[in-house]
Amino acid sequence: MIPSNISRKDQLRRDLRARRAAIPEDVRQDASHALVRHAQGVRDWLRARADKVQTVASYVPIGCEIDPSPLCHQLVEACGAEHALPCVVPGTRILTFRNWQEGDPLEQGPYATRQPRETASMISPDLMLIPLLGFDGDGGRLGQGGGFYDATLRQLRKEASLGGLPLGIGVAFDEQEIAACPREDFDQTLDAVMTPTRFLRFTDS
């Protein structure tokens, strides 16, 4: 028998994919640029440790995911940080991160991902912009189901030596909020969630 929490997650994923896909294209583009208005709020949130944020990791959107590029550009410049993108490594759920700058080539990765070439230098992120299917008001996150970001956050947080870095910020449309995300022991809580209209902080950074 399939555990009820698993079947609930699967149903939520189907519903949230449909909800996200129904957002018109022009609204998606406006939403991506609207994220930039939160850049100052992120800098204020990071004020006590901004000098420790040396690498900002974002993602290449797949399908209907919100594009974090305009926001990431602002954060990288504000922190004087390097920019990284995640890479899926076959045989493990732990993502690696490689340096990437605008104009650098990307190659096809597993699961329809696009990622930097293996020749790009590997770096560890201090701040991660994370895609999701659903989020709640307590930092809960519902992802695609592969467990990559949960496993990666858990590992990086375990290895962190800079007062809790890395920080994970979920990036989403407002329409992706739900009352409560089903949680299991391996699910990682986000430090913050950002939508076009809100910046929700769940930790003191």
mmCIF file with all atom_site columns, N, CA, C and O in Angstrom, residues 92-115:
data_model
loop_
_atom_site.group_PDB
_atom_site.id
_atom_site.type_symbol
_atom_site.label_atom_id
_atom_site.label_alt_id
_atom_site.label_comp_id
_atom_site.label_asym_id
_atom_site.label_entity_id
_atom_site.label_seq_id
_atom_site.pdbx_PDB_ins_code
_atom_site.Cartn_x
_atom_site.Cartn_y
_atom_site.Cartn_z
_atom_site.occupancy
_atom_site.B_iso_or_equiv
_atom_site.pdbx_formal_charge
_atom_site.auth_seq_id
_atom_site.auth_comp_id
_atom_site.auth_asym_id
_atom_site.auth_atom_id
_atom_site.pdbx_PDB_model_num
ATOM 1  N N  . THR A 1 92  ? 23.748 10.082 -7.698  1.00 0.00 ? 92  THR A N  1
ATOM 2  C CA . THR A 1 92  ? 23.599 10.718 -6.394  1.00 0.00 ? 92  THR A CA 1
ATOM 3  C C  . THR A 1 92  ? 22.539 11.806 -6.479  1.00 0.00 ? 92  THR A C  1
ATOM 4  O O  . THR A 1 92  ? 22.289 12.358 -7.555  1.00 0.00 ? 92  THR A O  1
ATOM 5  N N  . ARG A 1 93  ? 21.933 12.124 -5.341  1.00 0.00 ? 93  ARG A N  1
ATOM 6  C CA . ARG A 1 93  ? 20.969 13.222 -5.290  1.00 0.00 ? 93  ARG A CA 1
ATOM 7  C C  . ARG A 1 93  ? 21.630 14.518 -4.827  1.00 0.00 ? 93  ARG A C  1
ATOM 8  O O  . ARG A 1 93  ? 20.958 15.543 -4.726  1.00 0.00 ? 93  ARG A O  1
ATOM 9  N N  . ILE A 1 94  ? 22.910 14.472 -4.507  1.00 0.00 ? 94  ILE A N  1
ATOM 10 C CA . ILE A 1 94  ? 23.610 15.675 -4.072  1.00 0.00 ? 94  ILE A CA 1
ATOM 11 C C  . ILE A 1 94  ? 24.029 16.472 -5.299  1.00 0.00 ? 94  ILE A C  1
ATOM 12 O O  . ILE A 1 94  ? 24.822 16.007 -6.123  1.00 0.00 ? 94  ILE A O  1
ATOM 13 N N  . LEU A 1 95  ? 23.486 17.680 -5.447  1.00 0.00 ? 95  LEU A N  1
ATOM 14 C CA . LEU A 1 95  ? 23.853 18.542 -6.561  1.00 0.00 ? 95  LEU A CA 1
ATOM 15 C C  . LEU A 1 95  ? 25.242 19.121 -6.333  1.00 0.00 ? 95  LEU A C  1
ATOM 16 O O  . LEU A 1 95  ? 25.645 19.390 -5.201  1.00 0.00 ? 95  LEU A O  1
ATOM 17 N N  . THR A 1 96  ? 25.975 19.314 -7.415  1.00 0.00 ? 96  THR A N  1
ATOM 18 C CA . THR A 1 96  ? 27.202 20.102 -7.353  1.00 0.00 ? 96  THR A CA 1
ATOM 19 C C  . THR A 1 96  ? 26.909 21.447 -8.001  1.00 0.00 ? 96  THR A C  1
ATOM 20 O O  . THR A 1 96  ? 25.899 21.611 -8.703  1.00 0.00 ? 96  THR A O  1
ATOM 21 N N  . PHE A 1 97  ? 27.778 22.423 -7.775  1.00 0.00 ? 97  PHE A N  1
ATOM 22 C CA . PHE A 1 97  ? 27.565 23.760 -8.311  1.00 0.00 ? 97  PHE A CA 1
ATOM 23 C C  . PHE A 1 97  ? 28.821 24.226 -9.028  1.00 0.00 ? 97  PHE A C  1
ATOM 24 O O  . PHE A 1 97  ? 29.937 24.065 -8.518  1.00 0.00 ? 97  PHE A O  1
ATOM 25 N N  . ARG A 1 98  ? 28.621 24.793 -10.220 1.00 0.00 ? 98  ARG A N  1
ATOM 26 C CA . ARG A 1 98  ? 29.745 25.279 -11.018 1.00 0.00 ? 98  ARG A CA 1
ATOM 27 C C  . ARG A 1 98  ? 29.546 26.746 -11.373 1.00 0.00 ? 98  ARG A C  1
ATOM 28 O O  . ARG A 1 98  ? 28.414 27.211 -11.572 1.00 0.00 ? 98  ARG A O  1
ATOM 29 N N  . ASN A 1 99  ? 30.663 27.434 -11.447 1.00 0.00 ? 99  ASN A N  1
ATOM 30 C CA . ASN A 1 99  ? 30.637 28.852 -11.799 1.00 0.00 ? 99  ASN A CA 1
ATOM 31 C C  . ASN A 1 99  ? 30.023 29.043 -13.177 1.00 0.00 ? 99  ASN A C  1
ATOM 32 O O  . ASN A 1 99  ? 30.292 28.279 -14.108 1.00 0.00 ? 99  ASN A O  1
ATOM 33 N N  . TRP A 1 100 ? 29.190 30.075 -13.288 1.00 0.00 ? 100 TRP A N  1
ATOM 34 C CA . TRP A 1 100 ? 28.577 30.390 -14.583 1.00 0.00 ? 100 TRP A CA 1
ATOM 35 C C  . TRP A 1 100 ? 28.342 31.889 -14.675 1.00 0.00 ? 100 TRP A C  1
ATOM 36 O O  . TRP A 1 100 ? 27.869 32.518 -13.719 1.00 0.00 ? 100 TRP A O  1
ATOM 37 N N  . GLN A 1 101 ? 28.705 32.476 -15.814 1.00 0.00 ? 101 GLN A N  1
ATOM 38 C CA . GLN A 1 101 ? 28.457 33.886 -16.081 1.00 0.00 ? 101 GLN A CA 1
ATOM 39 C C  . GLN A 1 101 ? 27.652 34.019 -17.357 1.00 0.00 ? 101 GLN A C  1
ATOM 40 O O  . GLN A 1 101 ? 27.662 33.140 -18.222 1.00 0.00 ? 101 GLN A O  1
ATOM 41 N N  . GLU A 1 102 ? 26.943 35.138 -17.460 1.00 0.00 ? 102 GLU A N  1
ATOM 42 C CA . GLU A 1 102 ? 26.100 35.384 -18.634 1.00 0.00 ? 102 GLU A CA 1
ATOM 43 C C  . GLU A 1 102 ? 26.909 35.190 -19.908 1.00 0.00 ? 102 GLU A C  1
ATOM 44 O O  . GLU A 1 102 ? 27.996 35.735 -20.071 1.00 0.00 ? 102 GLU A O  1
ATOM 45 N N  . GLY A 1 103 ? 26.386 34.363 -20.813 1.00 0.00 ? 103 GLY A N  1
ATOM 46 C CA . GLY A 1 103 ? 27.062 34.100 -22.068 1.00 0.00 ? 103 GLY A CA 1
ATOM 47 C C  . GLY A 1 103 ? 27.849 32.813 -22.087 1.00 0.00 ? 103 GLY A C  1
ATOM 48 O O  . GLY A 1 103 ? 28.202 32.312 -23.167 1.00 0.00 ? 103 GLY A O  1
ATOM 49 N N  . ASP A 1 104 ? 28.155 32.244 -20.899 1.00 0.00 ? 104 ASP A N  1
ATOM 50 C CA . ASP A 1 104 ? 28.849 30.965 -20.854 1.00 0.00 ? 104 ASP A CA 1
ATOM 51 C C  . ASP A 1 104 ? 27.939 29.872 -21.412 1.00 0.00 ? 104 ASP A C  1
ATOM 52 O O  . ASP A 1 104 ? 26.719 29.902 -21.210 1.00 0.00 ? 104 ASP A O  1
ATOM 53 N N  . PRO A 1 105 ? 28.505 28.886 -22.098 1.00 0.00 ? 105 PRO A N  1
ATOM 54 C CA . PRO A 1 105 ? 27.669 27.818 -22.657 1.00 0.00 ? 105 PRO A CA 1
ATOM 55 C C  . PRO A 1 105 ? 27.080 26.929 -21.577 1.00 0.00 ? 105 PRO A C  1
ATOM 56 O O  . PRO A 1 105 ? 27.638 26.787 -20.478 1.00 0.00 ? 105 PRO A O  1
ATOM 57 N N  . LEU A 1 106 ? 25.932 26.367 -21.877 1.00 0.00 ? 106 LEU A N  1
ATOM 58 C CA . LEU A 1 106 ? 25.286 25.383 -21.024 1.00 0.00 ? 106 LEU A CA 1
ATOM 59 C C  . LEU A 1 106 ? 25.140 24.097 -21.814 1.00 0.00 ? 106 LEU A C  1
ATOM 60 O O  . LEU A 1 106 ? 24.986 24.113 -23.040 1.00 0.00 ? 106 LEU A O  1
ATOM 61 N N  . GLU A 1 107 ? 25.174 22.974 -21.119 1.00 0.00 ? 107 GLU A N  1
ATOM 62 C CA . GLU A 1 107 ? 24.968 21.696 -21.783 1.00 0.00 ? 107 GLU A CA 1
ATOM 63 C C  . GLU A 1 107 ? 23.760 20.984 -21.194 1.00 0.00 ? 107 GLU A C  1
ATOM 64 O O  . GLU A 1 107 ? 23.316 21.304 -20.091 1.00 0.00 ? 107 GLU A O  1
ATOM 65 N N  . GLN A 1 108 ? 23.232 20.044 -21.952 1.00 0.00 ? 108 GLN A N  1
ATOM 66 C CA . GLN A 1 108 ? 22.057 19.307 -21.501 1.00 0.00 ? 108 GLN A CA 1
ATOM 67 C C  . GLN A 1 108 ? 22.435 18.366 -20.373 1.00 0.00 ? 108 GLN A C  1
ATOM 68 O O  . GLN A 1 108 ? 23.426 17.635 -20.454 1.00 0.00 ? 108 GLN A O  1
ATOM 69 N N  . GLY A 1 109 ? 21.647 18.392 -19.306 1.00 0.00 ? 109 GLY A N  1
ATOM 70 C CA . GLY A 1 109 ? 21.861 17.494 -18.188 1.00 0.00 ? 109 GLY A CA 1
ATOM 71 C C  . GLY A 1 109 ? 20.684 16.551 -18.033 1.00 0.00 ? 109 GLY A C  1
ATOM 72 O O  . GLY A 1 109 ? 19.720 16.593 -18.804 1.00 0.00 ? 109 GLY A O  1
ATOM 73 N N  . PRO A 1 110 ? 20.716 15.689 -17.019 1.00 0.00 ? 110 PRO A N  1
ATOM 74 C CA . PRO A 1 110 ? 19.589 14.767 -16.783 1.00 0.00 ? 110 PRO A CA 1
ATOM 75 C C  . PRO A 1 110 ? 18.305 15.519 -16.437 1.00 0.00 ? 110 PRO A C  1
ATOM 76 O O  . PRO A 1 110 ? 18.338 16.653 -15.968 1.00 0.00 ? 110 PRO A O  1
ATOM 77 N N  . TYR A 1 111 ? 17.184 14.875 -16.662 1.00 0.00 ? 111 TYR A N  1
ATOM 78 C CA . TYR A 1 111 ? 15.864 15.386 -16.273 1.00 0.00 ? 111 TYR A CA 1
ATOM 79 C C  . TYR A 1 111 ? 15.558 16.750 -16.918 1.00 0.00 ? 111 TYR A C  1
ATOM 80 O O  . TYR A 1 111 ? 14.976 17.631 -16.278 1.00 0.00 ? 111 TYR A O  1
ATOM 81 N N  . ALA A 1 112 ? 15.970 16.934 -18.151 1.00 0.00 ? 112 ALA A N  1
ATOM 82 C CA . ALA A 1 112 ? 15.691 18.159 -18.915 1.00 0.00 ? 112 ALA A CA 1
ATOM 83 C C  . ALA A 1 112 ? 16.388 19.389 -18.343 1.00 0.00 ? 112 ALA A C  1
ATOM 84 O O  . ALA A 1 112 ? 16.001 20.514 -18.641 1.00 0.00 ? 112 ALA A O  1
ATOM 85 N N  . THR A 1 113 ? 17.409 19.188 -17.526 1.00 0.00 ? 113 THR A N  1
ATOM 86 C CA . THR A 1 113 ? 18.147 20.321 -16.970 1.00 0.00 ? 113 THR A CA 1
ATOM 87 C C  . THR A 1 113 ? 19.176 20.832 -17.973 1.00 0.00 ? 113 THR A C  1
ATOM 88 O O  . THR A 1 113 ? 19.578 20.129 -18.892 1.00 0.00 ? 113 THR A O  1
ATOM 89 N N  . ARG A 1 114 ? 19.589 22.071 -17.767 1.00 0.00 ? 114 ARG A N  1
ATOM 90 C CA . ARG A 1 114 ? 20.718 22.657 -18.496 1.00 0.00 ? 114 ARG A CA 1
ATOM 91 C C  . ARG A 1 114 ? 21.701 23.137 -17.455 1.00 0.00 ? 114 ARG A C  1
ATOM 92 O O  . ARG A 1 114 ? 21.316 23.802 -16.484 1.00 0.00 ? 114 ARG A O  1
ATOM 93 N N  . GLN A 1 115 ? 22.954 22.797 -17.638 1.00 0.00 ? 115 GLN A N  1
ATOM 94 C CA . GLN A 1 115 ? 23.938 23.062 -16.605 1.00 0.00 ? 115 GLN A CA 1
ATOM 95 C C  . GLN A 1 115 ? 25.284 23.435 -17.204 1.00 0.00 ? 115 GLN A C  1
ATOM 96 O O  . GLN A 1 115 ? 25.540 23.175 -18.389 1.00 0.00 ? 115 GLN A O  1
#
